[in-house]
Structures are given as C-alpha cells and as structure tokens.
Amino acid sequence: MRLVSAEPRLVVFYLVPEFTMMAFSSAIEALRMANAALGYEAYGWRVATGDGGKIRASCGLTLDPDNSIAEERQHLVTHQRPALAIVCGGKNVHRHGDRAAEAWLRECRHRGVAIGSLCTGAHILAKAGLLNEKKCALHWENIPGFVEEFRGVEVNTGIYEVDGSIFTCAGGAASFDMMLHIIQRDVGEEVIGSICELALVDRVRGPGERQRMPFAQRVGAQDRTVMMLVEKMEQSLADPMQIDELTASVGLSRRQIERIFRNELRCSPARYYLKLRLERAQHLLIQTSMPVVEVAIACGFVSASHFSKCYRETYGCSPQDTRNRNSHSKRTPARRLREFASAA
C-alpha cells in the first residue's frame, strides 16, 4: 500500500454536451469505492462544463456542474489544481468543440496534470493537439471518423489505452476498468480486489481486451475460414481486395468460398464485403464533415455515383439524406446483416 496523502487526489471531469452517463458514472463510482475500500478520502472530484451551466447527457438527464472551464483555469495556479483532468464525451462529439476547453487541457498538460478521456472524449484531446504521435482508445463506433480526421494519432481497438500520463478509454463499462488501473498505480494493487467486491465485478480487464463481441458471436458464424476472410475484409475497406485474391489467401476455390459464406452468412462474400464498406461509409457520414466523394474514396468506391447507388439500394436513402438527418439507424448491426443477406 502506498503512503496516504494528506490531501485527496483531485480529479476534474469535463462534461461535453450529450456525454455518455454510463461512462461518467462508472468512473466516478470507481473513485468513490476506492475511498470506501481504503477507509479515507484518497480521491476527490469536481465536475466542469464549458460555461458552468447545467448540461444534458445523451440519455436526457441533466447535471449541475461545480465549475466552468474559466474557473478551472484559475485553479491551475492554486492548491486546488487537479492531479487528473478527464474529458467525458458522447454523441455528436465533433459538434461540441470548445476552444477554451482545449486551451485549458493544453495548460493542464503543461503544468503536469495527467489527462484522460472517456468514450469519444479522445476527439476533444486530439483537437487540442494532445494526442499527436500518441496512442489512444475510443468507442469502436467512432473510430472510422476519428482516424480519417486525426492521421497522426494511433488508435487501438482495446477497451482503454495508457500512453505515459494520458489515459483514454472506449467508454461504457471500460471507464471502470481504466479507473481501476489508475487507482492501482496511485495506491497499490491490494485495494483493487476490495473495489471489485463492492462493485460485484468478477475480474479486472486489461487494456488490450476487445471492445466488441467476437465476430462469430455477433453474426453466429462458426467457420474459421469465414472469420479469417472477414478479418481481411475489415482490414482493407479503403482498398478492397478482389474476391479471387481473398480466396487464394486461404487456399480454397471461389466456388467453395461462395458456398461457405452462404451457409454461414446467407450471402455471397462480395455482398458481405460491400456491406462492411457501406457500414463504414455510414459512420463517416454521421461522424465527420467529409465530402461525400471523399467518403466514397475512403470506403473503396471508384466514384461518388456508384457509391450513392449502392448506398441507396441498401439503406433506402442517399448518403446526403443520412448526413442531413444526422442520426444513427435504430436497427442493430445483426438486424442490418439479416436484411442485407435476405436481399442477396
């Protein structure tokens, strides 16, 4: 057990409009349970918003913050300076930029304050220039748009990432795992078991654990050849491989691969490949302001007109219609797959 500090270790949570409540509350609860397990106030926390006013989460609930960003900047030169500043992101994070918040985060970094993010908060850190040549994690659904906008940032697909004194996570329950990692670094490993018992958590997940369910569980596929080929497809969405090239990589004929895909996924490999590219395009249309033609190129289409035709046939609307609505489809990925396959 590390030495007990006379003062609580302060954490400031900067809430971005439409932040994800689950990610935020999981992080806060980890700190509260650490205090309970330790028997003293090892951690304290404050909540900040851009203007210090009420803020609404993506679930519709509102919170009253403790401070504004301007007040937090003043605290950086007092004994109330935090040890850690965490950005809590959520929906439509690209629409909620705040230059004052970015300047505050850069000043935090300059003054030795550790930096973190939850869910899509990495987008705010990247906008502030704090993730250049750094590794980070964010929610899998927002990765396509992020990597197109921030080419100098290495995005990992695990549940959280630690790069020096920068902590980023995918949000959701992963916030709890990342905070346990931070708590362990601060006060030692002994307390982690007690926190897990309080939270009814049976194990501590490491940073490299996957965010999404394995492909086989998501779509019900069992064949290892299908899994290998889909992984190759997912790695080459911007520059699609020829189907014959894919089949040659596993040593089977095209006819054999066609049969396996229809048995496992109820569609041809070419159609499934197209489905993956169109899903990526949908994410880019919603999450970025990239021109439609650039979205088409990023997803391996040779022209905007061909892309628009394929997109409309699949989703029943144009790429621009999707962008204008700026809302995610309510269909689950599994349902979209069934609909796509049934049209084959």
Short mmCIF file of N, CA and C in Angstrom, two decimals, residues 11 13 22-38 40 42-45 84 86 118 172-184 186-187 191-192 194-196 198-199 201 204:
data_model
loop_
_atom_site.label_atom_id
_atom_site.label_comp_id
_atom_site.label_asym_id
_atom_site.label_seq_id
_atom_site.Cartn_x
_atom_site.Cartn_y
_atom_site.Cartn_z
N VAL A 11 -9.64 14.92 -9.08
CA VAL A 11 -9.93 14.60 -10.47
C VAL A 11 -11.03 15.54 -10.97
N PHE A 13 -13.70 16.23 -13.96
CA PHE A 13 -14.39 15.66 -15.10
C PHE A 13 -15.01 16.79 -15.91
N MET A 22 -23.26 6.49 -18.63
CA MET A 22 -22.68 5.25 -18.13
C MET A 22 -21.17 5.37 -17.96
N ALA A 23 -20.50 5.96 -18.95
CA ALA A 23 -19.06 6.11 -18.86
C ALA A 23 -18.67 7.02 -17.70
N PHE A 24 -19.38 8.13 -17.55
CA PHE A 24 -19.10 9.09 -16.48
C PHE A 24 -19.36 8.49 -15.10
N SER A 25 -20.52 7.88 -14.92
CA SER A 25 -20.87 7.35 -13.59
C SER A 25 -19.96 6.18 -13.21
N SER A 26 -19.54 5.37 -14.20
CA SER A 26 -18.63 4.26 -13.90
C SER A 26 -17.30 4.78 -13.36
N ALA A 27 -16.81 5.86 -13.95
CA ALA A 27 -15.54 6.44 -13.49
C ALA A 27 -15.67 7.02 -12.09
N ILE A 28 -16.75 7.76 -11.86
CA ILE A 28 -16.98 8.36 -10.54
C ILE A 28 -17.11 7.27 -9.47
N GLU A 29 -17.87 6.23 -9.77
CA GLU A 29 -18.09 5.16 -8.80
C GLU A 29 -16.81 4.43 -8.45
N ALA A 30 -15.91 4.28 -9.40
CA ALA A 30 -14.63 3.65 -9.10
C ALA A 30 -13.87 4.45 -8.05
N LEU A 31 -13.89 5.77 -8.16
CA LEU A 31 -13.21 6.62 -7.17
C LEU A 31 -13.91 6.55 -5.81
N ARG A 32 -15.24 6.59 -5.83
CA ARG A 32 -15.99 6.52 -4.56
C ARG A 32 -15.71 5.20 -3.85
N MET A 33 -15.70 4.11 -4.60
CA MET A 33 -15.45 2.81 -3.99
C MET A 33 -14.01 2.67 -3.52
N ALA A 34 -13.09 3.34 -4.19
CA ALA A 34 -11.70 3.33 -3.71
C ALA A 34 -11.62 3.98 -2.34
N ASN A 35 -12.31 5.11 -2.17
CA ASN A 35 -12.34 5.76 -0.86
C ASN A 35 -12.95 4.84 0.20
N ALA A 36 -14.04 4.17 -0.17
CA ALA A 36 -14.71 3.27 0.79
C ALA A 36 -13.81 2.11 1.16
N ALA A 37 -13.13 1.55 0.17
CA ALA A 37 -12.26 0.40 0.43
C ALA A 37 -11.04 0.79 1.26
N LEU A 38 -10.51 1.99 1.00
CA LEU A 38 -9.32 2.45 1.71
C LEU A 38 -9.64 2.95 3.12
N TYR A 40 -10.43 6.08 3.77
CA TYR A 40 -10.13 7.50 3.87
C TYR A 40 -10.36 8.13 2.49
N ALA A 42 -9.10 9.22 -0.35
CA ALA A 42 -7.94 9.24 -1.23
C ALA A 42 -8.20 10.09 -2.47
N TYR A 43 -9.48 10.19 -2.86
CA TYR A 43 -9.84 10.91 -4.08
C TYR A 43 -10.95 11.92 -3.81
N GLY A 44 -10.84 13.03 -4.48
CA GLY A 44 -11.92 14.00 -4.54
C GLY A 44 -12.16 14.31 -6.01
N TRP A 45 -13.31 14.90 -6.33
CA TRP A 45 -13.59 15.19 -7.73
C TRP A 45 -14.48 16.41 -7.88
N LEU A 84 -5.61 15.03 -12.14
CA LEU A 84 -6.05 14.38 -13.37
C LEU A 84 -7.26 15.13 -13.92
N ILE A 86 -10.21 14.74 -16.88
CA ILE A 86 -10.80 13.74 -17.77
C ILE A 86 -11.94 14.36 -18.59
N LEU A 118 -13.04 9.70 -21.75
CA LEU A 118 -14.00 8.60 -21.72
C LEU A 118 -14.81 8.63 -23.01
N GLY A 172 -18.46 3.41 -21.65
CA GLY A 172 -19.24 2.32 -21.09
C GLY A 172 -18.58 1.74 -19.85
N ALA A 173 -18.61 0.42 -19.72
CA ALA A 173 -18.01 -0.24 -18.57
C ALA A 173 -16.49 -0.15 -18.57
N ALA A 174 -15.90 0.16 -19.74
CA ALA A 174 -14.44 0.29 -19.82
C ALA A 174 -13.92 1.45 -18.98
N SER A 175 -14.77 2.43 -18.68
CA SER A 175 -14.36 3.53 -17.81
C SER A 175 -13.97 3.01 -16.43
N PHE A 176 -14.73 2.05 -15.95
CA PHE A 176 -14.44 1.46 -14.64
C PHE A 176 -13.08 0.76 -14.67
N ASP A 177 -12.81 0.01 -15.74
CA ASP A 177 -11.53 -0.70 -15.85
C ASP A 177 -10.36 0.27 -15.89
N MET A 178 -10.50 1.35 -16.66
CA MET A 178 -9.41 2.31 -16.74
C MET A 178 -9.16 2.99 -15.40
N MET A 179 -10.23 3.33 -14.70
CA MET A 179 -10.05 3.97 -13.40
C MET A 179 -9.41 3.01 -12.40
N LEU A 180 -9.72 1.73 -12.48
CA LEU A 180 -9.06 0.76 -11.61
C LEU A 180 -7.56 0.74 -11.88
N HIS A 181 -7.19 0.85 -13.15
CA HIS A 181 -5.77 0.90 -13.50
C HIS A 181 -5.11 2.12 -12.86
N ILE A 182 -5.77 3.27 -12.93
CA ILE A 182 -5.22 4.49 -12.35
C ILE A 182 -5.13 4.37 -10.83
N ILE A 183 -6.16 3.83 -10.22
CA ILE A 183 -6.17 3.66 -8.76
C ILE A 183 -5.05 2.72 -8.32
N GLN A 184 -4.85 1.66 -9.08
CA GLN A 184 -3.78 0.72 -8.74
C GLN A 184 -2.41 1.40 -8.79
N ASP A 186 -1.87 4.51 -8.25
CA ASP A 186 -1.79 5.51 -7.19
C ASP A 186 -1.57 4.90 -5.81
N VAL A 187 -2.39 3.89 -5.48
CA VAL A 187 -2.42 3.41 -4.09
C VAL A 187 -2.06 1.94 -3.93
N VAL A 191 -6.01 -2.78 -2.94
CA VAL A 191 -7.36 -2.23 -2.83
C VAL A 191 -8.26 -2.63 -4.00
N ILE A 192 -7.69 -3.06 -5.11
CA ILE A 192 -8.49 -3.34 -6.31
C ILE A 192 -9.47 -4.48 -6.08
N SER A 194 -10.89 -5.28 -3.31
CA SER A 194 -11.99 -4.78 -2.48
C SER A 194 -12.99 -3.98 -3.31
N ILE A 195 -12.47 -3.18 -4.24
CA ILE A 195 -13.35 -2.40 -5.11
C ILE A 195 -14.21 -3.33 -5.96
N CYS A 196 -13.58 -4.36 -6.51
CA CYS A 196 -14.32 -5.30 -7.35
C CYS A 196 -15.41 -6.01 -6.56
N LEU A 198 -17.02 -4.75 -3.96
CA LEU A 198 -18.08 -3.76 -3.76
C LEU A 198 -18.92 -3.57 -5.01
N ALA A 199 -18.28 -3.60 -6.17
CA ALA A 199 -18.97 -3.35 -7.44
C ALA A 199 -19.58 -4.62 -8.04
N VAL A 201 -17.97 -7.01 -9.40
CA VAL A 201 -17.22 -7.26 -10.63
C VAL A 201 -16.32 -8.46 -10.38
N VAL A 204 -10.77 -7.95 -13.29
CA VAL A 204 -10.29 -6.68 -13.82
C VAL A 204 -9.84 -6.91 -15.26
#
